[in-house]
PDB file of C-alpha atoms in Angstrom:
ATOM      1  CA  MET A   1     -16.611 -14.136  11.146  1.00  0.00           C
ATOM      2  CA  PRO A   2     -18.124 -15.824   8.117  1.00  0.00           C
ATOM      3  CA  SER A   3     -19.222 -19.417   8.624  1.00  0.00           C
ATOM      4  CA  LEU A   4     -18.352 -21.879   5.887  1.00  0.00           C
ATOM      5  CA  GLU A   5     -19.121 -25.519   5.117  1.00  0.00           C
ATOM      6  CA  THR A   6     -16.580 -28.028   3.884  1.00  0.00           C
ATOM      7  CA  PRO A   7     -16.902 -29.613   0.433  1.00  0.00           C
ATOM      8  CA  VAL A   8     -18.097 -33.192   0.048  1.00  0.00           C
ATOM      9  CA  CYS A   9     -15.597 -36.008   0.509  1.00  0.00           C
ATOM     10  CA  ASP A  10     -13.343 -36.703  -2.481  1.00  0.00           C
ATOM     11  CA  PHE A  11     -13.087 -40.440  -1.767  1.00  0.00           C
ATOM     12  CA  GLY A  12      -9.623 -41.848  -2.412  1.00  0.00           C
ATOM     13  CA  ALA A  13      -7.806 -38.489  -2.524  1.00  0.00           C
ATOM     14  CA  LYS A  14      -4.298 -38.705  -1.097  1.00  0.00           C
ATOM     15  CA  PRO A  15      -3.052 -36.438   1.697  1.00  0.00           C
ATOM     16  CA  ILE A  16      -0.384 -33.839   1.113  1.00  0.00           C
ATOM     17  CA  ASP A  17       2.908 -34.460   2.893  1.00  0.00           C
ATOM     18  CA  PHE A  18       4.029 -31.788   5.303  1.00  0.00           C
ATOM     19  CA  SER A  19       6.866 -30.831   7.605  1.00  0.00           C
ATOM     20  CA  LEU A  20       5.489 -28.573  10.325  1.00  0.00           C
ATOM     21  CA  PRO A  21       6.657 -27.516  13.791  1.00  0.00           C
ATOM     22  CA  GLY A  22       4.668 -28.780  16.741  1.00  0.00           C
ATOM     23  CA  ILE A  23       4.162 -27.187  20.115  1.00  0.00           C
ATOM     24  CA  ASP A  24       6.303 -30.021  21.522  1.00  0.00           C
ATOM     25  CA  GLY A  25       9.402 -28.637  19.718  1.00  0.00           C
ATOM     26  CA  LYS A  26       9.445 -31.443  17.144  1.00  0.00           C
ATOM     27  CA  VAL A  27       9.014 -31.048  13.384  1.00  0.00           C
ATOM     28  CA  TRP A  28       6.290 -33.477  12.264  1.00  0.00           C
ATOM     29  CA  THR A  29       5.728 -35.091   8.868  1.00  0.00           C
ATOM     30  CA  LEU A  30       2.802 -37.044   7.479  1.00  0.00           C
ATOM     31  CA  ASP A  31       4.716 -40.303   8.082  1.00  0.00           C
ATOM     32  CA  ASP A  32       5.278 -39.360  11.722  1.00  0.00           C
ATOM     33  CA  CYS A  33       1.544 -38.895  12.214  1.00  0.00           C
ATOM     34  CA  LYS A  34      -0.093 -41.820  10.438  1.00  0.00           C
ATOM     35  CA  GLY A  35      -1.523 -44.734  12.380  1.00  0.00           C
ATOM     36  CA  GLU A  36      -1.746 -48.427  11.635  1.00  0.00           C
ATOM     37  CA  LYS A  37      -5.402 -48.187  10.558  1.00  0.00           C
ATOM     38  CA  GLY A  38      -5.568 -44.575   9.388  1.00  0.00           C
ATOM     39  CA  LEU A  39      -5.050 -40.903  10.059  1.00  0.00           C
ATOM     40  CA  LEU A  40      -7.300 -38.023  11.032  1.00  0.00           C
ATOM     41  CA  VAL A  41      -5.980 -34.603   9.958  1.00  0.00           C
ATOM     42  CA  MET A  42      -7.799 -31.744  11.683  1.00  0.00           C
ATOM     43  CA  PHE A  43      -7.522 -28.053  10.893  1.00  0.00           C
ATOM     44  CA  ILE A  44      -8.410 -26.192  14.083  1.00  0.00           C
ATOM     45  CA  CYS A  45      -7.487 -23.008  15.910  1.00  0.00           C
ATOM     46  CA  ASN A  46      -7.651 -21.608  19.423  1.00  0.00           C
ATOM     47  CA  HIS A  47     -10.214 -18.814  19.078  1.00  0.00           C
ATOM     48  CA  CYS A  48     -12.949 -20.199  16.810  1.00  0.00           C
ATOM     49  CA  PRO A  49     -16.290 -20.581  18.647  1.00  0.00           C
ATOM     50  CA  TYR A  50     -17.036 -23.723  16.612  1.00  0.00           C
ATOM     51  CA  VAL A  51     -13.787 -25.337  17.803  1.00  0.00           C
ATOM     52  CA  LYS A  52     -14.311 -24.146  21.374  1.00  0.00           C
ATOM     53  CA  ALA A  53     -17.788 -25.719  21.386  1.00  0.00           C
ATOM     54  CA  VAL A  54     -16.409 -29.167  20.507  1.00  0.00           C
ATOM     55  CA  VAL A  55     -12.779 -29.276  21.632  1.00  0.00           C
ATOM     56  CA  GLU A  56     -13.565 -31.568  24.574  1.00  0.00           C
ATOM     57  CA  ARG A  57     -15.357 -33.955  22.196  1.00  0.00           C
ATOM     58  CA  ILE A  58     -12.463 -33.792  19.731  1.00  0.00           C
ATOM     59  CA  VAL A  59     -10.069 -34.853  22.487  1.00  0.00           C
ATOM     60  CA  ARG A  60     -12.450 -37.593  23.677  1.00  0.00           C
ATOM     61  CA  ASP A  61     -13.009 -38.991  20.182  1.00  0.00           C
ATOM     62  CA  VAL A  62      -9.336 -38.835  19.177  1.00  0.00           C
ATOM     63  CA  ASN A  63      -8.395 -40.754  22.315  1.00  0.00           C
ATOM     64  CA  ARG A  64     -11.044 -43.387  21.534  1.00  0.00           C
ATOM     65  CA  LEU A  65      -9.944 -43.624  17.889  1.00  0.00           C
ATOM     66  CA  ALA A  66      -6.367 -44.362  18.972  1.00  0.00           C
ATOM     67  CA  GLU A  67      -7.708 -47.626  20.419  1.00  0.00           C
ATOM     68  CA  TYR A  68      -8.745 -48.560  16.851  1.00  0.00           C
ATOM     69  CA  GLY A  69      -5.349 -47.714  15.323  1.00  0.00           C
ATOM     70  CA  ILE A  70      -6.345 -44.272  14.005  1.00  0.00           C
ATOM     71  CA  SER A  71      -3.766 -41.576  14.771  1.00  0.00           C
ATOM     72  CA  SER A  72      -4.611 -37.882  14.726  1.00  0.00           C
ATOM     73  CA  VAL A  73      -2.901 -34.562  14.136  1.00  0.00           C
ATOM     74  CA  ALA A  74      -4.207 -30.995  14.422  1.00  0.00           C
ATOM     75  CA  ILE A  75      -2.883 -28.173  12.253  1.00  0.00           C
ATOM     76  CA  MET A  76      -3.457 -24.495  13.040  1.00  0.00           C
ATOM     77  CA  PRO A  77      -3.653 -22.627   9.694  1.00  0.00           C
ATOM     78  CA  ASN A  78      -4.645 -19.073  10.675  1.00  0.00           C
ATOM     79  CA  ASP A  79      -2.706 -15.846  10.169  1.00  0.00           C
ATOM     80  CA  THR A  80      -1.226 -15.288  13.634  1.00  0.00           C
ATOM     81  CA  ILE A  81      -0.334 -11.650  12.950  1.00  0.00           C
ATOM     82  CA  GLY A  82      -3.955 -10.696  12.332  1.00  0.00           C
ATOM     83  CA  TYR A  83      -5.188 -13.192  14.940  1.00  0.00           C
ATOM     84  CA  PRO A  84      -2.624 -13.247  17.771  1.00  0.00           C
ATOM     85  CA  GLN A  85      -4.919 -15.418  19.907  1.00  0.00           C
ATOM     86  CA  ASP A  86      -3.835 -18.244  17.553  1.00  0.00           C
ATOM     87  CA  SER A  87      -0.116 -17.658  18.169  1.00  0.00           C
ATOM     88  CA  PHE A  88       2.269 -20.545  18.729  1.00  0.00           C
ATOM     89  CA  GLU A  89       2.461 -19.683  22.447  1.00  0.00           C
ATOM     90  CA  ASN A  90      -1.328 -19.647  22.722  1.00  0.00           C
ATOM     91  CA  MET A  91      -1.501 -22.945  20.836  1.00  0.00           C
ATOM     92  CA  ALA A  92       0.642 -24.539  23.542  1.00  0.00           C
ATOM     93  CA  GLU A  93      -1.592 -23.087  26.247  1.00  0.00           C
ATOM     94  CA  PHE A  94      -4.773 -24.252  24.434  1.00  0.00           C
ATOM     95  CA  SER A  95      -3.324 -27.739  23.989  1.00  0.00           C
ATOM     96  CA  ASN A  96      -2.320 -27.990  27.645  1.00  0.00           C
ATOM     97  CA  GLN A  97      -5.660 -26.625  28.826  1.00  0.00           C
ATOM     98  CA  HIS A  98      -7.545 -29.263  26.850  1.00  0.00           C
ATOM     99  CA  GLN A  99      -4.996 -32.069  27.334  1.00  0.00           C
ATOM    100  CA  PHE A 100      -4.301 -32.776  23.672  1.00  0.00           C
ATOM    101  CA  SER A 101      -2.899 -36.262  23.191  1.00  0.00           C
ATOM    102  CA  PHE A 102      -2.070 -35.576  19.536  1.00  0.00           C
ATOM    103  CA  PRO A 103       0.473 -33.302  17.818  1.00  0.00           C
ATOM    104  CA  TYR A 104      -0.642 -29.689  17.420  1.00  0.00           C
ATOM    105  CA  LEU A 105       1.226 -28.094  14.516  1.00  0.00           C
ATOM    106  CA  ILE A 106       1.428 -24.595  13.081  1.00  0.00           C
ATOM    107  CA  ASP A 107       1.158 -23.911   9.353  1.00  0.00           C
ATOM    108  CA  ASP A 108       2.899 -20.504   9.278  1.00  0.00           C
ATOM    109  CA  THR A 109       2.992 -20.306   5.485  1.00  0.00           C
ATOM    110  CA  GLN A 110      -0.574 -21.608   5.134  1.00  0.00           C
ATOM    111  CA  ASP A 111       0.716 -23.766   2.267  1.00  0.00           C
ATOM    112  CA  VAL A 112      -0.436 -27.017   3.874  1.00  0.00           C
ATOM    113  CA  ALA A 113      -3.971 -25.734   4.502  1.00  0.00           C
ATOM    114  CA  ARG A 114      -4.172 -24.520   0.899  1.00  0.00           C
ATOM    115  CA  ALA A 115      -2.832 -27.830  -0.456  1.00  0.00           C
ATOM    116  CA  TYR A 116      -5.444 -29.794   1.506  1.00  0.00           C
ATOM    117  CA  GLY A 117      -8.210 -27.430   0.449  1.00  0.00           C
ATOM    118  CA  ALA A 118      -9.095 -26.652   4.067  1.00  0.00           C
ATOM    119  CA  VAL A 119     -11.770 -23.987   4.289  1.00  0.00           C
ATOM    120  CA  CYS A 120     -12.764 -23.623   7.929  1.00  0.00           C
ATOM    121  CA  THR A 121     -12.029 -24.529  11.518  1.00  0.00           C
ATOM    122  CA  PRO A 122     -12.767 -27.250  12.332  1.00  0.00           C
ATOM    123  CA  ASP A 123     -12.145 -29.101   9.065  1.00  0.00           C
ATOM    124  CA  PHE A 124     -11.622 -32.877   9.275  1.00  0.00           C
ATOM    125  CA  PHE A 125      -9.871 -35.168   6.771  1.00  0.00           C
ATOM    126  CA  GLY A 126     -10.113 -38.879   7.630  1.00  0.00           C
ATOM    127  CA  TYR A 127      -7.816 -41.330   5.817  1.00  0.00           C
ATOM    128  CA  ASN A 128      -7.673 -45.127   5.822  1.00  0.00           C
ATOM    129  CA  ASN A 129      -4.511 -47.236   6.243  1.00  0.00           C
ATOM    130  CA  ARG A 130      -3.669 -46.692   2.540  1.00  0.00           C
ATOM    131  CA  LEU A 131      -3.949 -42.934   3.150  1.00  0.00           C
ATOM    132  CA  GLU A 132      -7.033 -42.605   0.957  1.00  0.00           C
ATOM    133  CA  LEU A 133      -9.558 -39.977   2.001  1.00  0.00           C
ATOM    134  CA  GLN A 134     -12.687 -41.588   3.445  1.00  0.00           C
ATOM    135  CA  TYR A 135     -14.246 -38.843   5.586  1.00  0.00           C
ATOM    136  CA  ARG A 136     -14.713 -35.088   5.164  1.00  0.00           C
ATOM    137  CA  GLY A 137     -17.626 -34.460   7.466  1.00  0.00           C
ATOM    138  CA  ARG A 138     -18.468 -32.899  10.774  1.00  0.00           C
ATOM    139  CA  LEU A 139     -17.633 -34.018  14.296  1.00  0.00           C
ATOM    140  CA  ASP A 140     -21.306 -34.036  15.284  1.00  0.00           C
ATOM    141  CA  ALA A 141     -24.369 -31.764  15.113  1.00  0.00           C
ATOM    142  CA  SER A 142     -22.742 -29.049  17.263  1.00  0.00           C
ATOM    143  CA  ARG A 143     -22.339 -25.568  15.842  1.00  0.00           C
ATOM    144  CA  LYS A 144     -21.232 -22.580  17.947  1.00  0.00           C
ATOM    145  CA  GLU A 145     -22.888 -24.326  20.873  1.00  0.00           C
ATOM    146  CA  THR A 146     -22.374 -27.912  21.922  1.00  0.00           C
ATOM    147  CA  ALA A 147     -25.258 -30.079  20.724  1.00  0.00           C
ATOM    148  CA  GLU A 148     -26.751 -32.199  23.489  1.00  0.00           C
ATOM    149  CA  ASN A 149     -26.704 -35.983  23.000  1.00  0.00           C
ATOM    150  CA  ALA A 150     -25.262 -35.600  19.492  1.00  0.00           C
ATOM    151  CA  GLN A 151     -24.351 -38.699  17.498  1.00  0.00           C
ATOM    152  CA  PRO A 152     -20.515 -38.873  17.278  1.00  0.00           C
ATOM    153  CA  GLU A 153     -20.451 -38.830  13.465  1.00  0.00           C
ATOM    154  CA  LEU A 154     -16.700 -38.423  13.026  1.00  0.00           C
ATOM    155  CA  PHE A 155     -15.911 -41.116  15.605  1.00  0.00           C
ATOM    156  CA  ASP A 156     -18.397 -43.547  14.061  1.00  0.00           C
ATOM    157  CA  ALA A 157     -17.077 -42.861  10.550  1.00  0.00           C
ATOM    158  CA  MET A 158     -13.415 -43.267  11.509  1.00  0.00           C
ATOM    159  CA  LYS A 159     -14.153 -46.416  13.506  1.00  0.00           C
ATOM    160  CA  GLN A 160     -15.776 -47.772  10.330  1.00  0.00           C
ATOM    161  CA  VAL A 161     -12.661 -46.733   8.369  1.00  0.00           C
ATOM    162  CA  ALA A 162     -10.440 -48.581  10.869  1.00  0.00           C
ATOM    163  CA  GLN A 163     -12.557 -51.724  10.611  1.00  0.00           C
ATOM    164  CA  SER A 164     -13.316 -51.788   6.871  1.00  0.00           C
ATOM    165  CA  GLY A 165     -11.021 -49.281   5.154  1.00  0.00           C
ATOM    166  CA  HIS A 166     -14.054 -47.357   3.889  1.00  0.00           C
ATOM    167  CA  GLY A 167     -15.972 -44.371   5.200  1.00  0.00           C
ATOM    168  CA  PRO A 168     -19.730 -43.864   5.087  1.00  0.00           C
ATOM    169  CA  LYS A 169     -21.157 -42.710   1.758  1.00  0.00           C
ATOM    170  CA  GLN A 170     -23.454 -40.197   3.486  1.00  0.00           C
ATOM    171  CA  GLN A 171     -21.553 -37.419   5.255  1.00  0.00           C
ATOM    172  CA  ILE A 172     -22.715 -34.045   6.557  1.00  0.00           C
ATOM    173  CA  PRO A 173     -20.186 -31.245   5.947  1.00  0.00           C
ATOM    174  CA  SER A 174     -18.353 -29.653   8.827  1.00  0.00           C
ATOM    175  CA  MET A 175     -19.192 -26.029   9.529  1.00  0.00           C
ATOM    176  CA  GLY A 176     -16.902 -23.489  11.106  1.00  0.00           C
ATOM    177  CA  CYS A 177     -15.178 -20.143  10.947  1.00  0.00           C
ATOM    178  CA  SER A 178     -13.364 -19.339   7.733  1.00  0.00           C
ATOM    179  CA  ILE A 179      -9.614 -19.821   7.790  1.00  0.00           C
ATOM    180  CA  LYS A 180      -7.930 -16.493   8.411  1.00  0.00           C
ATOM    181  CA  TRP A 181      -5.790 -16.234   5.297  1.00  0.00           C
ATOM    182  CA  ARG A 182      -2.822 -13.909   5.310  1.00  0.00           C
ATOM    183  CA  ASP A 183      -3.093 -11.025   2.863  1.00  0.00           C
ATOM    184  CA  ALA A 184      -1.118 -11.577  -0.328  1.00  0.00           C
ATOM    185  CA  LEU A 185       2.330 -10.045  -0.161  1.00  0.00           C
TER     186      LEU A 185
END
């Protein structure tokens, strides 16, 4: 599994609208997901060791960010035929196991992941209340193992976005497993 890093933040970039099915049976759009003070779009999957190492922290930080008016959504972009552990059914199980409080959506066509320029799992896109990109960094210093006493970089950045509308200028890229792209038809 090749590890990749995300590109630097393209401050001010607008999110791509989407209409994706969630594990809750609802079809979600960008408007459905955005919060009063901003939106965190996360590309994650069930089997990635980088995601597994931080999923509890993702849930913790997303719950804390909701108190600041930041809503969150997770999108699973991987090819589920080649990687059945990321199937829709397994997404529901993963979400329940980790008590997701946010929508968990599947990007079957992978069009949304491509439009966002997502490269790995986890890949975080943090937007302000005007839906301008302000954060494209990592959750914290964790890699395939959970870093002890790590500074909550994503939480701190998105709290700053909620309070000021702007993310930090210095951001460390997220690192994770490459997205499992479907072979061209």
